[in-house]
Coordinates of C-alpha atoms and ligand atoms in Angstrom, one line a residue:
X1 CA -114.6 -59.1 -134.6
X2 CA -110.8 -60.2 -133.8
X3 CA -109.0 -61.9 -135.8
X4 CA -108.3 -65.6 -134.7
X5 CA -105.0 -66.3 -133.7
X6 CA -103.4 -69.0 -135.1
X7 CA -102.3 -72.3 -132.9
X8 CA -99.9 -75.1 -134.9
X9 CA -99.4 -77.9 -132.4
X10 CA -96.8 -80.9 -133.1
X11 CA -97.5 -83.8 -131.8
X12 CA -94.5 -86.9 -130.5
X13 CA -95.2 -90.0 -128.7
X14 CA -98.6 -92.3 -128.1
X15 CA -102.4 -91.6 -128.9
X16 CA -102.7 -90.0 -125.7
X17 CA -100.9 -87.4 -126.9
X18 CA -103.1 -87.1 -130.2
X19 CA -106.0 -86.9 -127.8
X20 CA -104.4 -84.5 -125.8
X21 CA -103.4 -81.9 -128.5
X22 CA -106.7 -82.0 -129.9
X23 CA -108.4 -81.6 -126.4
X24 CA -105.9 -78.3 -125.9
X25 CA -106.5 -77.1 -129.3
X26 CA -110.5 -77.4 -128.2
X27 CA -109.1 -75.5 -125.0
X28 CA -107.3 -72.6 -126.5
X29 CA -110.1 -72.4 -129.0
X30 CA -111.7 -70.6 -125.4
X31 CA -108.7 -68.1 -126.1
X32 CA -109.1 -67.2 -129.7
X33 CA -107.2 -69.9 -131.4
X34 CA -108.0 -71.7 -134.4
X35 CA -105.8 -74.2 -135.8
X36 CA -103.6 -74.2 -138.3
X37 CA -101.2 -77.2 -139.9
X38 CA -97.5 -74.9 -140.5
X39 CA -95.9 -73.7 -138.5
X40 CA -95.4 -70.5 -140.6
X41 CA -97.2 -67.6 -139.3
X42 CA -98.7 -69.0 -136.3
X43 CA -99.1 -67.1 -133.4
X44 CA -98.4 -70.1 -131.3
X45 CA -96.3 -72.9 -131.7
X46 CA -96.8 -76.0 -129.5
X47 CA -94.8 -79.1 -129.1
X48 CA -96.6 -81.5 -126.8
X49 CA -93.5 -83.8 -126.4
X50 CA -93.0 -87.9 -125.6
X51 CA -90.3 -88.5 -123.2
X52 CA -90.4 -92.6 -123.5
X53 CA -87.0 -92.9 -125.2
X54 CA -84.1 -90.4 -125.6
X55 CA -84.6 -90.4 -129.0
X56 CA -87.9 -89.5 -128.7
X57 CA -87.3 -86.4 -126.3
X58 CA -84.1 -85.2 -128.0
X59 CA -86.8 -83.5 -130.8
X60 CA -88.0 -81.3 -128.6
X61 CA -84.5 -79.6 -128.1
X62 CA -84.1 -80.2 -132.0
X63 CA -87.5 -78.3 -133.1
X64 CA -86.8 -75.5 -130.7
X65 CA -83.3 -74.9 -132.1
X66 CA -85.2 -74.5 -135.3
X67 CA -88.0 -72.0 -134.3
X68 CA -85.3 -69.8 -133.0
X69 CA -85.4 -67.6 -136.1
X70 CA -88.8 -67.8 -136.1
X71 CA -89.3 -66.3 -132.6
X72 CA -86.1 -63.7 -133.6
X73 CA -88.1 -62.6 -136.3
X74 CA -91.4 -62.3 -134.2
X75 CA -91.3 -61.7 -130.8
X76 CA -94.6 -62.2 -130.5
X77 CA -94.7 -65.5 -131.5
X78 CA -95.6 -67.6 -128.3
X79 CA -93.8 -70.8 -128.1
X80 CA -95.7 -74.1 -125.3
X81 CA -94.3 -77.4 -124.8
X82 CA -96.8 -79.7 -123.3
X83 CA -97.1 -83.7 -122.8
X84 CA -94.0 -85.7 -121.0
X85 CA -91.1 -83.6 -121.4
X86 CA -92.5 -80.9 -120.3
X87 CA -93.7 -82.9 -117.2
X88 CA -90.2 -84.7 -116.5
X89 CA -88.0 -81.5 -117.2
X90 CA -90.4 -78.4 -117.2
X91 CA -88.1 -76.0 -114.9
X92 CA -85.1 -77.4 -116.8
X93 CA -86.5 -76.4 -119.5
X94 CA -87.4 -72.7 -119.3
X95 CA -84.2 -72.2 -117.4
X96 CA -82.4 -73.5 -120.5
X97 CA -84.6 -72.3 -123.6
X98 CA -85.2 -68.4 -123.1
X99 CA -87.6 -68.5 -126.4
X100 CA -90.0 -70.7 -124.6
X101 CA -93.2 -68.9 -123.5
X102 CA -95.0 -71.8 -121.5
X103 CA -94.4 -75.0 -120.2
X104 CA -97.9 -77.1 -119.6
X105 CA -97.8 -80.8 -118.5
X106 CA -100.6 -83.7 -119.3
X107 CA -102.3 -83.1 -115.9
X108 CA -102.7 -79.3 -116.2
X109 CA -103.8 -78.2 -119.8
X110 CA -107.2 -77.6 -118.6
X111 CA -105.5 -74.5 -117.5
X112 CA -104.0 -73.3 -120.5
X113 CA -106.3 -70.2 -120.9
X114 CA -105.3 -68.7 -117.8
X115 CA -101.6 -69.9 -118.7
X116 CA -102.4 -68.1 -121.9
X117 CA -103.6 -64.7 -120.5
X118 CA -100.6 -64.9 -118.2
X119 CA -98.0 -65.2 -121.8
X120 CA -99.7 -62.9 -123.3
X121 CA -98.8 -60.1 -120.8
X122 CA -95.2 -60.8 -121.4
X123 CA -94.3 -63.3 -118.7
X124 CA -93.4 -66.8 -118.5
X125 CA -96.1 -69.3 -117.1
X126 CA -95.3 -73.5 -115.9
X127 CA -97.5 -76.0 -114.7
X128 CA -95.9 -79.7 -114.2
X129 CA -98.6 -80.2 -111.2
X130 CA -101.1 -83.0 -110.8
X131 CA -103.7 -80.9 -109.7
X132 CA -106.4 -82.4 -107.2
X133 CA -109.7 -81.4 -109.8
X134 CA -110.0 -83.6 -112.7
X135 CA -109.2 -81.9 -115.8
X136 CA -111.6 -83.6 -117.7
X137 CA -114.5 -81.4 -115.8
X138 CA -112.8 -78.4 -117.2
X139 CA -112.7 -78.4 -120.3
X140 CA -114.5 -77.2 -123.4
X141 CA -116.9 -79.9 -125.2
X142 CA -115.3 -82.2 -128.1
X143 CA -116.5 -80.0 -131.4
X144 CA -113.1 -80.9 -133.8
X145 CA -113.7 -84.2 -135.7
X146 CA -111.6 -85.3 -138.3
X147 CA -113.6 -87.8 -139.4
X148 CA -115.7 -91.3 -138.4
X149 CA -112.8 -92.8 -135.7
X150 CA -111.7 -90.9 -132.8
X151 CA -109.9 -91.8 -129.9
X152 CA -111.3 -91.4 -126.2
X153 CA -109.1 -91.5 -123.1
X154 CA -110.7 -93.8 -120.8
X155 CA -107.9 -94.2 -118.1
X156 CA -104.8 -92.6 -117.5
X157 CA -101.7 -92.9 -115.5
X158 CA -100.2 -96.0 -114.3
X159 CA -98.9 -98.0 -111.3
X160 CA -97.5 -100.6 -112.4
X161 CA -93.4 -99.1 -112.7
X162 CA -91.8 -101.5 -115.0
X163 CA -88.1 -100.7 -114.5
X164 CA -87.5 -99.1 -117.8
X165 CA -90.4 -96.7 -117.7
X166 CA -90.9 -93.4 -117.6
X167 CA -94.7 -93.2 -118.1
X168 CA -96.0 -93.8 -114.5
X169 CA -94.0 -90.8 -113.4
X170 CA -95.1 -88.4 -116.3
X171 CA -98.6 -89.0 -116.8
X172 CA -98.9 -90.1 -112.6
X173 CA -100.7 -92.2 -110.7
X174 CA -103.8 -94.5 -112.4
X175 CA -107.0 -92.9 -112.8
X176 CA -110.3 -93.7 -114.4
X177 CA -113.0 -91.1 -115.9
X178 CA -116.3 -91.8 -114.5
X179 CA -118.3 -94.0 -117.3
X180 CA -121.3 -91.4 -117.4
X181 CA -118.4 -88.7 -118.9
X182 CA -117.4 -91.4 -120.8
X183 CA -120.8 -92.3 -122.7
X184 CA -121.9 -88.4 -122.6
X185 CA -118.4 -87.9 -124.9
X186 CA -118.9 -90.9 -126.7
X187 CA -122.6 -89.7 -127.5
X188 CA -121.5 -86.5 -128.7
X189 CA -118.9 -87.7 -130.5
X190 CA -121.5 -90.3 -132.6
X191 CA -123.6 -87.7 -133.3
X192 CA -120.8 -85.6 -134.7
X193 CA -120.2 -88.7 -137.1
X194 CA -117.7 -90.8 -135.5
X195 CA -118.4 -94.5 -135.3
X196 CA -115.2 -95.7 -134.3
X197 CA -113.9 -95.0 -131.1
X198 CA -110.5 -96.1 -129.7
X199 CA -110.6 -96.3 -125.7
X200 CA -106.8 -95.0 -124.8
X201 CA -105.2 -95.9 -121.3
X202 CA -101.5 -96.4 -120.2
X203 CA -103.2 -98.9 -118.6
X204 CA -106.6 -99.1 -120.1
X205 CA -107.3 -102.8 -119.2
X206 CA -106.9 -101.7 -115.2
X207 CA -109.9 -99.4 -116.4
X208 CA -112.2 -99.2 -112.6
X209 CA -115.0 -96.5 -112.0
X210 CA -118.1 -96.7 -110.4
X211 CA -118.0 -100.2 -110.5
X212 CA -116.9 -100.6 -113.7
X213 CA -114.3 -102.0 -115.6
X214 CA -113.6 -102.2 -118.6
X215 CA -115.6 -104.9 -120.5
X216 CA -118.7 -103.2 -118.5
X217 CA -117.8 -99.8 -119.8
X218 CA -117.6 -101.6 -122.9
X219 CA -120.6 -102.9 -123.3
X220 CA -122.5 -99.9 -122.5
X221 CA -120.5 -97.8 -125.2
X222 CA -121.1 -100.7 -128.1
X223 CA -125.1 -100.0 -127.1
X224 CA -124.6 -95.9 -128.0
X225 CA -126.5 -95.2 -131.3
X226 CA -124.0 -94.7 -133.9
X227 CA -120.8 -96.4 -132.5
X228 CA -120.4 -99.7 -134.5
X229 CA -116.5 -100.4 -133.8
X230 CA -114.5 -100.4 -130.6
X231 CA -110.8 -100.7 -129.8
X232 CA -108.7 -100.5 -126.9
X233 CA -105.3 -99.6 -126.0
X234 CA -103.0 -100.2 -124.1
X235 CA -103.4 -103.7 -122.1
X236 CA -101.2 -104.9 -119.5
X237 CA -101.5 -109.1 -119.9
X238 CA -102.1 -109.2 -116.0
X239 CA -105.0 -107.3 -115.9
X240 CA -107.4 -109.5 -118.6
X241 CA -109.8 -110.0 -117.1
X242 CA -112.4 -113.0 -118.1
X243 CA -115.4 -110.7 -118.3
X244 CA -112.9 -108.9 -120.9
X245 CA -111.6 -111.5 -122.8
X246 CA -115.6 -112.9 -122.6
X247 CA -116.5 -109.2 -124.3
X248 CA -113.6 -110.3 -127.3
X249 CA -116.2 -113.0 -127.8
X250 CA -119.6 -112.2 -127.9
X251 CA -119.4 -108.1 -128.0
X252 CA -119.7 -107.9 -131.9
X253 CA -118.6 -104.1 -131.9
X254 CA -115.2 -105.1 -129.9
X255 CA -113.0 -105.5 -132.9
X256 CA -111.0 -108.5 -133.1
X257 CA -107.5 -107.1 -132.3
X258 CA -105.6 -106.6 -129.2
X259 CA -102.0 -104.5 -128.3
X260 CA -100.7 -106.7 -125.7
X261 CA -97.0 -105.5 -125.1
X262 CA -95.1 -108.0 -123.5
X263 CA -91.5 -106.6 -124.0
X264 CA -89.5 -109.9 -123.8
X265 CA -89.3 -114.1 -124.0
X266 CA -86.9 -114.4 -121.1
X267 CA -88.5 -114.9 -117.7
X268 CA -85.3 -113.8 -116.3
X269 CA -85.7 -110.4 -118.0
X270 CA -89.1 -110.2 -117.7
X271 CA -88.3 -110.4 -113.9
X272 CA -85.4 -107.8 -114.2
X273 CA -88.5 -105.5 -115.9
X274 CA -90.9 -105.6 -112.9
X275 CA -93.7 -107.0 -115.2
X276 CA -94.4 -109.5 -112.5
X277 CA -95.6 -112.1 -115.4
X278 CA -93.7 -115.1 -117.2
X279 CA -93.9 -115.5 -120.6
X280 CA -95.8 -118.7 -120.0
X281 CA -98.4 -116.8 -117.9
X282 CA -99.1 -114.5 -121.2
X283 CA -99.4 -117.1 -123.2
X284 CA -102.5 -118.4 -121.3
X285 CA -104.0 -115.1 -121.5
X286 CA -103.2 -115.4 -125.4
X287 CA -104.7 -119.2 -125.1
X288 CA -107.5 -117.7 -123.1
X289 CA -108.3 -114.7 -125.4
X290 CA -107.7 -117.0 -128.6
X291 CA -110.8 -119.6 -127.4
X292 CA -112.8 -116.6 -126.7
X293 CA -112.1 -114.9 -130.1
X294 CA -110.3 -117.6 -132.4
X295 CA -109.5 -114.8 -135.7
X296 CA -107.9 -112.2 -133.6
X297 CA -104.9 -110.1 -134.3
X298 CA -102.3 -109.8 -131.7
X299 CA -99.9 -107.0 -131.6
X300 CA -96.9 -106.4 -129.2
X301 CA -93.8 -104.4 -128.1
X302 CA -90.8 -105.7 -127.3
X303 CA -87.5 -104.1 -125.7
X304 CA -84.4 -105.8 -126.5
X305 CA -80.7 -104.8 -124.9
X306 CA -82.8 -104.6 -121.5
X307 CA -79.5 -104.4 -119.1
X308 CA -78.3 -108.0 -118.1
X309 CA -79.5 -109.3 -121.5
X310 CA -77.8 -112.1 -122.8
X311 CA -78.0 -113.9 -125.6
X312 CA -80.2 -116.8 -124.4
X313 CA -82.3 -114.8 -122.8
X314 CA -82.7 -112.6 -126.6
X315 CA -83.3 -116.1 -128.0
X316 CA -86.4 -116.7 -125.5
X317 CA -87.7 -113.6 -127.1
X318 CA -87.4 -114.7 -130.5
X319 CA -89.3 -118.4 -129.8
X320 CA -92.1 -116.1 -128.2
X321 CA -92.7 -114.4 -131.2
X322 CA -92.1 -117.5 -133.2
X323 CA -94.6 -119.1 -131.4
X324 CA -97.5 -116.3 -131.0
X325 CA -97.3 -115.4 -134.3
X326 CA -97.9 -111.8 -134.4
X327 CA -100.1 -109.5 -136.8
X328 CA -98.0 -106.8 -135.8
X329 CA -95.4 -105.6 -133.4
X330 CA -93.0 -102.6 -132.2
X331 CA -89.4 -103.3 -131.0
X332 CA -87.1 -100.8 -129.6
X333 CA -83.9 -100.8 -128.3
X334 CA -83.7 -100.0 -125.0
X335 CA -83.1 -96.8 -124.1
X336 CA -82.1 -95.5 -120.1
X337 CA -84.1 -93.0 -118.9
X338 CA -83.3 -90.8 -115.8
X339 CA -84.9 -91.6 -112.4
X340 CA -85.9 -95.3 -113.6
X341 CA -84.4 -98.5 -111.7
X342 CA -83.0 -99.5 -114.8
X343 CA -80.7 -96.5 -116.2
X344 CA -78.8 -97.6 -112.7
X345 CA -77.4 -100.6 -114.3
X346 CA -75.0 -101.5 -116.6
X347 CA -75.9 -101.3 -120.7
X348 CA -75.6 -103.9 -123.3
X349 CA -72.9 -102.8 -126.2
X350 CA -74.7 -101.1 -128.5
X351 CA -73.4 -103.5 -131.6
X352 CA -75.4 -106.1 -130.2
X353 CA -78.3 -104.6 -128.9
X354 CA -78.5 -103.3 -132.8
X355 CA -78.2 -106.4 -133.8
X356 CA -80.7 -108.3 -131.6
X357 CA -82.8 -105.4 -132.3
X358 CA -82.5 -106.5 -136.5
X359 CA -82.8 -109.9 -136.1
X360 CA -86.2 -109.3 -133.9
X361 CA -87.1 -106.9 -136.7
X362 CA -86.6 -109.0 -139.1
X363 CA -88.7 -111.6 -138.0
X364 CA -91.6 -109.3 -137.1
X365 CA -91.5 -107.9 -140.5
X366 CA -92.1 -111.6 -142.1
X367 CA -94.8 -112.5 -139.5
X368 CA -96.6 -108.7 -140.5
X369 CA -96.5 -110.0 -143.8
X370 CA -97.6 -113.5 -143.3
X371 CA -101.0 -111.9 -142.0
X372 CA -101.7 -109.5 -144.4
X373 CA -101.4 -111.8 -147.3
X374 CA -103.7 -114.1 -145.4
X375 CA -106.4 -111.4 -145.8
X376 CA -105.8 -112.1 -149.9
X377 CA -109.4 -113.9 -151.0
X378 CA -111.4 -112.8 -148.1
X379 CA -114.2 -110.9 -147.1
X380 CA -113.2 -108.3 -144.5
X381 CA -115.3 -104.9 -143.1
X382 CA -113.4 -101.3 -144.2
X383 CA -114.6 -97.9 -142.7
X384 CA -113.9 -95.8 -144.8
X385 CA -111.9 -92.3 -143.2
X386 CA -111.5 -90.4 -146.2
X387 CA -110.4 -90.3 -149.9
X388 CA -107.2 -92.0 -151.3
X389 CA -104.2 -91.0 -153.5
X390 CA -105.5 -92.1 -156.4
X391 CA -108.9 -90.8 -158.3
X392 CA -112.0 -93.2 -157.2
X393 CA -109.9 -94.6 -154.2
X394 CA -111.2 -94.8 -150.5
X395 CA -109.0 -95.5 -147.6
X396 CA -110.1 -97.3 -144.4
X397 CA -109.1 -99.6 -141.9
X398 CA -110.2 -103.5 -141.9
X399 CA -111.8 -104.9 -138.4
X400 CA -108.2 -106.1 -138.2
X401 CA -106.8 -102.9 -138.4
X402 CA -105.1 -103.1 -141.6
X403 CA -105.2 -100.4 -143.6
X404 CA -107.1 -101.0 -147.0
X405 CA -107.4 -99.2 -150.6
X406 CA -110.9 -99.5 -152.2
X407 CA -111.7 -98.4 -155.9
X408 CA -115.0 -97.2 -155.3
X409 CA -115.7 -94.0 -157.0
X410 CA -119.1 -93.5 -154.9
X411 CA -117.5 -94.0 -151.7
X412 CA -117.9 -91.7 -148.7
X413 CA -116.1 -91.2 -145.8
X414 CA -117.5 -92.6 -142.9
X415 CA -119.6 -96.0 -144.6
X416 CA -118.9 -98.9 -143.7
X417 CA -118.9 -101.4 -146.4
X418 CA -117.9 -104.8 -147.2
X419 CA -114.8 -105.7 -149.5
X420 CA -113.3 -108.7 -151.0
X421 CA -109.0 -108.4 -150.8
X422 CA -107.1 -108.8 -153.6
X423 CA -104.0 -107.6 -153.5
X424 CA -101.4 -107.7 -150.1
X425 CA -99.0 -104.2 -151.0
X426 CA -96.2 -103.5 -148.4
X427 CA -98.5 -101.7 -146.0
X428 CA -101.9 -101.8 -147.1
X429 CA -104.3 -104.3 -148.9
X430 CA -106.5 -103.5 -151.9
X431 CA -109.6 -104.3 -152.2
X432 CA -113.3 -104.3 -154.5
X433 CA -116.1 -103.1 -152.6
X434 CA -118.8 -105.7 -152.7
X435 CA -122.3 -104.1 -150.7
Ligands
SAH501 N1 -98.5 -98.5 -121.3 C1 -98.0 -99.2 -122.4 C2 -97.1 -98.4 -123.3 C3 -95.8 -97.9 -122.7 S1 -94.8 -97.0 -123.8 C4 -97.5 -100.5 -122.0 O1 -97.5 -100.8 -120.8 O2 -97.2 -101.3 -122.8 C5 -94.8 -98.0 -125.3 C6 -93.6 -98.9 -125.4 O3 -92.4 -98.3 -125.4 C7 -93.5 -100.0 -124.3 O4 -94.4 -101.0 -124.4 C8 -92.1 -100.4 -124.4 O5 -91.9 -101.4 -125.3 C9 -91.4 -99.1 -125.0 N2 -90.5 -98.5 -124.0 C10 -90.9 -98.0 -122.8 N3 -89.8 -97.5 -122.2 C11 -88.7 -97.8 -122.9 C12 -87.3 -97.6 -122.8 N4 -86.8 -97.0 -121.7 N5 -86.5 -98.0 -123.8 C13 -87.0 -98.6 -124.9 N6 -88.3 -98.8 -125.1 C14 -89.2 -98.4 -124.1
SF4_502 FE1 -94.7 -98.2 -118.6 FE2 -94.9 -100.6 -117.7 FE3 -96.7 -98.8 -117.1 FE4 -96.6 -99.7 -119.5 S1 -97.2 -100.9 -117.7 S2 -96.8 -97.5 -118.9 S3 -94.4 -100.1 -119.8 S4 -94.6 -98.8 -116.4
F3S503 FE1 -94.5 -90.8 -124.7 FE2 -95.8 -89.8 -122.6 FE3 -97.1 -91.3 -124.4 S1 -93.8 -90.6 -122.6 S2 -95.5 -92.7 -125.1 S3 -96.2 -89.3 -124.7 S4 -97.4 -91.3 -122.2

């Protein structure tokens, strides 16, 4: 028997790309790989790269600079960048960085055992296309499991091009996995322990296959033997849908928390994004959602120093929050990326986009809080996903998503139990397990 070789992936950006590196680590498990979590004395290294903000895909360049040595010392040490970077600037890439092997981008991986053959024999190998075969038909069954919540992209893609975006031109155009793929996965993935499954999209709530969409799809997964919790992200607020919002209410395994990014207050802005919403058309859907499902936890993501910002516009986006009230939210500065209608315009100063961007921050932070020491006294749901710091201690998430610290000695991953709260820390809540 050969020896395996030994694939370390690193992964940037969204849960997509979490999915993805595990689905390619599944892939090049076909080609002899097992994985491994250093870097050191790998046989490959992959960075499977998120090009939303310049920040984000400066790391690639960053990591590469350091594996240099690495690949000095080992020439055989094969070097793949995947995910959105590698889609936007694949060719730019090899041209530039001589120690990368492969270049592979979110539509292709399914190929990454030929790709691999082809390295192997000493050359170079790229694929940045969107090929015409779904990928999902090619590759190997889900087997790697981490424990009792994994994700499951439903959808993928989107059409909607804000202005600021880069998304809908590195992952393409939308498209929905058929729902019979989608319950065969989620069935395998139950019986491989998970009851927990996040339903990933770009666009997830624009979810449509074989007359489906997503509160139909749904429904049928909360009826799979084993699955007791459902999430979903990410939702675009003009694409709830009542039969979705209705599923927030009476679909018990639908958890009660929603990502719905609206990105800023100011209608003007808003306009200037392409979201082709108001801010008083998402609050209805908030209203709407709210009725349907009066405890649940709204997240968000805001942009601020959009180009043309002022500062009435900034203070729009601060009343929205104030008046939401969020569990949760990310803000980022905006960042311009290349080939987006945006980067053509002129930027905000950076001083006050970085302030705008504290102030938000700020106020985020102190709504975050506000929530969690509102769990304090009450009796919340934890699935437990594995062992904490301390001796006796389980870690799990709430039905809220917050994360939560049980003493409970007899715990086991993967129970779900029932908890009393009764302590708010800066990031988690403690808890005493009660059945
Ligand atoms: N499909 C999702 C997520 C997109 S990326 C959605 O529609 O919400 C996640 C977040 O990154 C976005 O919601 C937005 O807030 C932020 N983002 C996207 N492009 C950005 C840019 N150019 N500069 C700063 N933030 C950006
Ligand atoms: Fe990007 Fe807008 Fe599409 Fe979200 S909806 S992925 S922000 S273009
Ligand atoms: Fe980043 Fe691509 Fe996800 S740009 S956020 S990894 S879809």
């Amino acid at each position: 028997m050969t020896e395996p070789k030994k694939l370390f992936i690193k992964t940037y950006g969204c849960q997509m790309n979490v999915y993805d590196s595990e689905r390619m680590a599944e892939s090049l498990g076909a080609s002899g790989y097992v994985q491994t979590d250093t870097a050191e004395g790998a046989d490959m290294v992959m960075i499977n790269t998120c090009h939303i903000r310049e920040k984000a895909s400066e790391k690639l360049f960053s990591d590469l600079g350091r594996l240099r040595p690495a690949k000095e010392a080992n020439p055989n040490l094969k070097i793949a960048v995947a995910g959105c970077v590698a889609q936007a600037e694949g060719a730019e890439i090899l041209r530039r960085m001589p120690l990368v092997d492969l270049v592979v981008g979110p539509q292709s991986y399914h190929r990454l055992p030929q790709m691999e053959a082809k390295i192997q024999k000493g050359e170079r190998a790229i694929d940045t296309e969107f090929p015409p075969e779904d990928k999902f038909d090619h590759l190997p069954e889900r087997k790697a499991m981490r424990g009792p919540t994994a994700f499951l992209t439903v959808q993928e893609g989107c059409d909607k091009f804000c202005a600021f975006c880069v998304v809908p031109y590195t992952r393409g155009a939308e498209v929905s996995r058929p729902p019979e793929r989608l319950l065969a996965e989620a069935r395998n993935l139950a019986s491989r322990g998970v009851r927990e499954l996040t339903l990933l999209g770009q666009n997830v709530n624009a979810y449509s296959a074989d007359g489906y969409g997503l509160a139909r799809l749904i429904r049928e997964l909360a009826g799979v033997e084993g699955i007791d919790r459902l999430r979903y992200m990410t939702s675009h607020p003009n694409d709830m849908e009542d039969d979705l919002i209705a599923a927030h209410g009476d679909c018990p395994q639908l958890m009660p928390y929603l990502h719905l990014p609206v990105q800023s207050g100011s209608d003007r802005i808003l306009k200037a994004m392409n979201r082709k919403h108001t801010a008083a058309d998402y609050l209805r859907v908030l209203d709407r959602i709210r009725a349907a499902r009066p405890d649940i936890l709204l997240t968000s993501d805001f942009i601020v120093g959009f180009p043309g910002e002022t500062d009435a516009d900034f203070q729009e986006t601060l009343a929205l929050v104030r008046e939401v009230g969020y569990g949760m939210a990310y803000s980022f500065k905006y960042s311009a990326r290349p080939g987006t209608p945006a980067a053509e315009k002129p930027e905000v100063e950076t001083a006050i986009a970085d302030a705008r961007l504290q102030e938000l921050q700020a106020l985020l932070t102190s709504q975050q809080r506000a929530a969690q020491d509102a769990m304090v006294g009450q009796e919340v749901h934890v699935l437990y996903e594995k062992q904490g710091r301390q001796d006796g201690q389980m870690v799990g998430k709430s039905d809220h998503l917050h994360a939560v610290h049980v003493t409970d000695p007899a715990g086991k991953p993967g129970e779900l139990v029932r908890v009393r709260v009764t302590e708010s820390k800066t990031n988690s809540l403690a808890a005493v397990r009660l059945s």
